[in-house]
Coordinates of C-alpha atoms in Angstrom, one line a residue:
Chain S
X1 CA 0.0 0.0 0.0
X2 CA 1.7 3.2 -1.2
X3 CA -0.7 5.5 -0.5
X4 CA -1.5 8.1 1.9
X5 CA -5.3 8.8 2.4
X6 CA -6.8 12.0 4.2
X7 CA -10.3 12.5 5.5
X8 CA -12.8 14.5 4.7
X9 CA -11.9 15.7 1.4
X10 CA -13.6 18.8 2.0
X11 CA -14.5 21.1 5.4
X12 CA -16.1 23.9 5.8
X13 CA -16.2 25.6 9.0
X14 CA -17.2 28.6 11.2
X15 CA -15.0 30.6 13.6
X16 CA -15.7 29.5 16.6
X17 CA -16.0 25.0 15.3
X18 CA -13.3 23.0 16.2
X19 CA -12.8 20.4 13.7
X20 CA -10.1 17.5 13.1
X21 CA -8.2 16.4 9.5
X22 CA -7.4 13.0 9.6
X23 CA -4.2 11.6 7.7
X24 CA -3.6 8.0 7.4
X25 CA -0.4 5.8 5.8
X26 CA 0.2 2.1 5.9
X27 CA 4.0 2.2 4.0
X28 CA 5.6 1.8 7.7
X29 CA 6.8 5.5 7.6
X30 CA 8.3 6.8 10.3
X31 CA 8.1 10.8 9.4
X32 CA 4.8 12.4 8.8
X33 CA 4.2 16.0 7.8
X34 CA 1.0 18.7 7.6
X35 CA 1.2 21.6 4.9
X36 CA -0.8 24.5 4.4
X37 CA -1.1 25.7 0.5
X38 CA -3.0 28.6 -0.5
X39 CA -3.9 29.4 -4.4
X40 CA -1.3 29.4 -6.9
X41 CA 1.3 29.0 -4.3
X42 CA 3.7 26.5 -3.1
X43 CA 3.0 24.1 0.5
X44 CA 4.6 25.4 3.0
X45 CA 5.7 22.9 6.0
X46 CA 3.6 23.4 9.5
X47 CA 4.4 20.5 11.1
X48 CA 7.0 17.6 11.1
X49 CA 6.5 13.9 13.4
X50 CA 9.6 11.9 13.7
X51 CA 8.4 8.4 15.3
X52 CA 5.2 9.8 16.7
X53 CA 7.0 12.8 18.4
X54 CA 7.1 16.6 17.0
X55 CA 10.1 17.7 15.7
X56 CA 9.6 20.6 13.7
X57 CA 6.7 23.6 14.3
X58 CA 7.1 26.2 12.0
X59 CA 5.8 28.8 14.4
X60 CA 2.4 27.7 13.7
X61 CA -0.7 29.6 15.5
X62 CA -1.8 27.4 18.3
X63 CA -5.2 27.3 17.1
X64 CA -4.0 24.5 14.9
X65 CA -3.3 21.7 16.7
X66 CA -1.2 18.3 16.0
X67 CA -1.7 15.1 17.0
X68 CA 0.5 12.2 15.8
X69 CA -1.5 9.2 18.1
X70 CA 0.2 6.3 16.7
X71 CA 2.9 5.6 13.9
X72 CA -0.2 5.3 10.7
X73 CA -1.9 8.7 12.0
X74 CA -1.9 12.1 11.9
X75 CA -4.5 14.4 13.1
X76 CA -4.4 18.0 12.4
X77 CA -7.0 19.7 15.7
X78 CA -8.8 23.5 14.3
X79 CA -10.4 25.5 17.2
X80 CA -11.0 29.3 16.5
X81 CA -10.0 29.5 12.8
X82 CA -9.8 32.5 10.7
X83 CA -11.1 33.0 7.4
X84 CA -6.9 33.7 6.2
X85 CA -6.7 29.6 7.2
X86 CA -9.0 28.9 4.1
X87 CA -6.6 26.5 2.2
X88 CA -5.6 23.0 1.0
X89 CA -4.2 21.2 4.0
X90 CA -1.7 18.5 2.7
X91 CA -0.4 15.6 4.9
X92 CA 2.9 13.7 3.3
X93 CA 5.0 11.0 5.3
X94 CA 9.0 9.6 4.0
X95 CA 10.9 6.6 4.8
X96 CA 13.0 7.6 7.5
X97 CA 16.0 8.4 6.9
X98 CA 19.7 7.0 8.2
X99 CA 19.3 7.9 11.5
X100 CA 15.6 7.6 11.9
X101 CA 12.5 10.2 11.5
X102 CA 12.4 12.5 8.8
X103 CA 14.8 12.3 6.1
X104 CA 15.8 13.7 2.4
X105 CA 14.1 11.6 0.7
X106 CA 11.1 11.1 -1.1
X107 CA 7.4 12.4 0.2
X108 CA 4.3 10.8 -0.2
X109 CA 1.3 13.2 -0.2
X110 CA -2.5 12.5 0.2
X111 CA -5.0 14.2 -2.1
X112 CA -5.4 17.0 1.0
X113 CA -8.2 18.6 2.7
X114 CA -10.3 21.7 1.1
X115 CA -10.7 24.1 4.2
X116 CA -13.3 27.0 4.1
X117 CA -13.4 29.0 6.9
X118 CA -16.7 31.4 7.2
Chain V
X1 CA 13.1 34.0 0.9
X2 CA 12.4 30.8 -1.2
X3 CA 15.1 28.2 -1.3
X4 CA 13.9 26.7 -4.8
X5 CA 12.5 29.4 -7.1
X6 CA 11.2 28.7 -10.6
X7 CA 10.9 29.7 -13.6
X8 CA 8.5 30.5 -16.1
X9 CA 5.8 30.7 -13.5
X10 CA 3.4 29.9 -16.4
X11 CA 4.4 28.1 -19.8
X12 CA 1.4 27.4 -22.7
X13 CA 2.5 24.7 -25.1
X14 CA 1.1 22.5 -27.8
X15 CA 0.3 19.0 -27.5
X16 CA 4.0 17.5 -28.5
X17 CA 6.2 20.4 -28.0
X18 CA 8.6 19.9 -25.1
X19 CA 8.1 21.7 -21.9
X20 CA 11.4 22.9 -19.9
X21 CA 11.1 24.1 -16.5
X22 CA 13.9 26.1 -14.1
X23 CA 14.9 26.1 -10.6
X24 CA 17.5 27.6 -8.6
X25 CA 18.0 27.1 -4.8
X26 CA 20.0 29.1 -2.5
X27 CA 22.3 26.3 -0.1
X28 CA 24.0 23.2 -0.8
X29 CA 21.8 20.1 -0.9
X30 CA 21.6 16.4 -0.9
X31 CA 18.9 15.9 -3.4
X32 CA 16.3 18.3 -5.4
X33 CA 13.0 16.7 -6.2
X34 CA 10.0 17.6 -8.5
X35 CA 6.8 16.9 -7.9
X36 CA 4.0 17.6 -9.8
X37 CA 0.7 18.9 -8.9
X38 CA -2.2 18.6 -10.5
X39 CA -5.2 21.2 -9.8
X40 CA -6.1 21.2 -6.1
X41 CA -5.1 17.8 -5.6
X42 CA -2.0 16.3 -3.6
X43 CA 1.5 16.4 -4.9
X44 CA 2.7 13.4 -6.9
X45 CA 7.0 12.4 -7.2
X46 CA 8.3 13.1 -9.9
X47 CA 11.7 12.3 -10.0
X48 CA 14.8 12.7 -7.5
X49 CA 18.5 13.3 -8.0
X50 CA 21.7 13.6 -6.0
X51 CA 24.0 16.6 -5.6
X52 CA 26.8 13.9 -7.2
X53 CA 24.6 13.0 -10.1
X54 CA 23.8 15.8 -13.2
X55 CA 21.2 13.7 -15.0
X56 CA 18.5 11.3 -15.2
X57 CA 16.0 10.1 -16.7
X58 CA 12.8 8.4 -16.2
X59 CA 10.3 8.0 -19.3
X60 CA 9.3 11.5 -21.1
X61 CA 11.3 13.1 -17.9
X62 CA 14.7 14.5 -18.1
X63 CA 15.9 16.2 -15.1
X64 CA 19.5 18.2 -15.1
X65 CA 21.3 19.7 -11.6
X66 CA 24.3 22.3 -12.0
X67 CA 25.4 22.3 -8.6
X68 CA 27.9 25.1 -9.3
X69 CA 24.9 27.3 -10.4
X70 CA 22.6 26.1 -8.2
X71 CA 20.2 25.2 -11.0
X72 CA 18.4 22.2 -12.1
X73 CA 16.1 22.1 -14.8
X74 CA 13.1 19.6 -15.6
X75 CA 12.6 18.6 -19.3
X76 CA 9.1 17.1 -20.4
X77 CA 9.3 15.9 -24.2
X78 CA 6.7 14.8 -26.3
X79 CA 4.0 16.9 -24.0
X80 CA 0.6 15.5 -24.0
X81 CA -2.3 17.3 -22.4
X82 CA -2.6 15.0 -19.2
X83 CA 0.8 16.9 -18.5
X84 CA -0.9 19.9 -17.8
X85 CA -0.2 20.6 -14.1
X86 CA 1.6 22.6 -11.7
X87 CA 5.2 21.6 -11.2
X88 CA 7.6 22.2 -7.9
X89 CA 11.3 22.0 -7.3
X90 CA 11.8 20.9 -3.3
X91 CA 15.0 20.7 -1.4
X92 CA 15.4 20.0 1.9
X93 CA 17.5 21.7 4.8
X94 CA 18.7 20.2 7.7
X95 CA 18.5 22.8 10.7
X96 CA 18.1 20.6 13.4
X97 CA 15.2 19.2 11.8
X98 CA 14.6 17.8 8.1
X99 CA 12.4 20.9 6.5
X100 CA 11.3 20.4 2.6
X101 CA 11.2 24.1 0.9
X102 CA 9.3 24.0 -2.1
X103 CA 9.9 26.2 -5.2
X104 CA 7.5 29.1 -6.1
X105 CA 6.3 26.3 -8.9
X106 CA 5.6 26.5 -12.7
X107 CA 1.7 26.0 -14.1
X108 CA 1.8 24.0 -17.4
X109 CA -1.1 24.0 -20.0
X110 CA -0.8 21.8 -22.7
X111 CA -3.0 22.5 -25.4
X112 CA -4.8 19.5 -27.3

């Protein structure tokens, strides 16, 4: 199984909902990542997971939350959103690398999560 | 700023005209990868190669790194319109932590 599924496909949401995104491998991966990418522009990295613990936050608002509960998942928690958050929300995982966790190699990405906040 | 950034930001070709793509990054890295994007969907890999390598192939896909210019360009021949898609350079840094910086990205249409 090479892929990497995310639930729901699409969300929308009002200011005050809390919501989760769901993000799912079964390639044994070790490394498992959330991107946010707006229109016409590249992903930019939010979080990282290396072996279920967080090892990179890219000074992401607290209002989005990650949870990485065992080594297949990846939950992205929303509470208090703002319309700017409106985006695709991408999750990708790797092989680990040499010495474990996140690596440079390849990444698998889902299809993503449409987010619409209202 | 951008590590990878791209150019053309947009290219229109014909169905069987070749499509080249540009990127230039700022450090030294261990690998640059494309990935290509098709309209609001996840990213799909493309094709990776090594700081020691300057080619490689793989089917319609040619892929060239200058390391001294810190350039790489991505070749598509024999374009078809099923190749019309967004496509991203990525590196990755590692500052204590394995981060992937994607390119600004170049939107292909290919024209039937």
């Amino acid at each position: 199984d090479t892929e990497v599924t995310q639930t729901p496909k699409h969300l929308v949401m009002g200011m005050t909902n809390k919501k989760s995104l769901k993000c799912e491998q079964h390639m044994g991966h070790r490394a498992m990542y959330w991107y946010k990418q707006k229109a016409k522009k590249p992903p930019e990295l939010m979080f990282v997971y290396s072996y279920e613990k967080l090892s990179i936050n890219e000074s992401v608002p607290s209002r989005f939350s990650p949870e990485c509960p065992n080594s297949s998942l990846l939950n992205l928690h929303l509470h208090a959103l703002q319309p700017e958050d409106s985006a695709l929300y991408l999750c990708a995982s790797s092989h680990p690398g040499l010495a474990g966790g996140p690596s440079y190699e390849t990444q698998y990405f889902g299809p993503g999560t449409r987010l619409l906040v209202l | 700023s951008q590590q990878g950034e791209e150019d053309p930001q947009a290219l229109s070709i014909q169905e069987g005209e070749n499509a080249t793509m540009n990127c230039s990054y700022k450090t030294s890295i261990n690998n640059l990868q494309w990935y290509r994007q098709n309209s609001g969907r996840g990213l799909v890999h493309l094709i990776l190669i090594r700081s020691n390598e300057r080619e490689k192939h793989s089917g319609r896909l040619r892929v060239t790194l200058d390391t001294s210019k810190k350039s790489s360009s991505l070749l598509i021949t024999a374009s078809r319109a099923a190749d019309t898609a967004s496509y991203f350079c990525a590196t990755v840094l590692n500052t204590g932590g394995f981060k992937t910086i994607f390119g600004a990205g170049t939107r292909l249409f290919v024209k039937a």
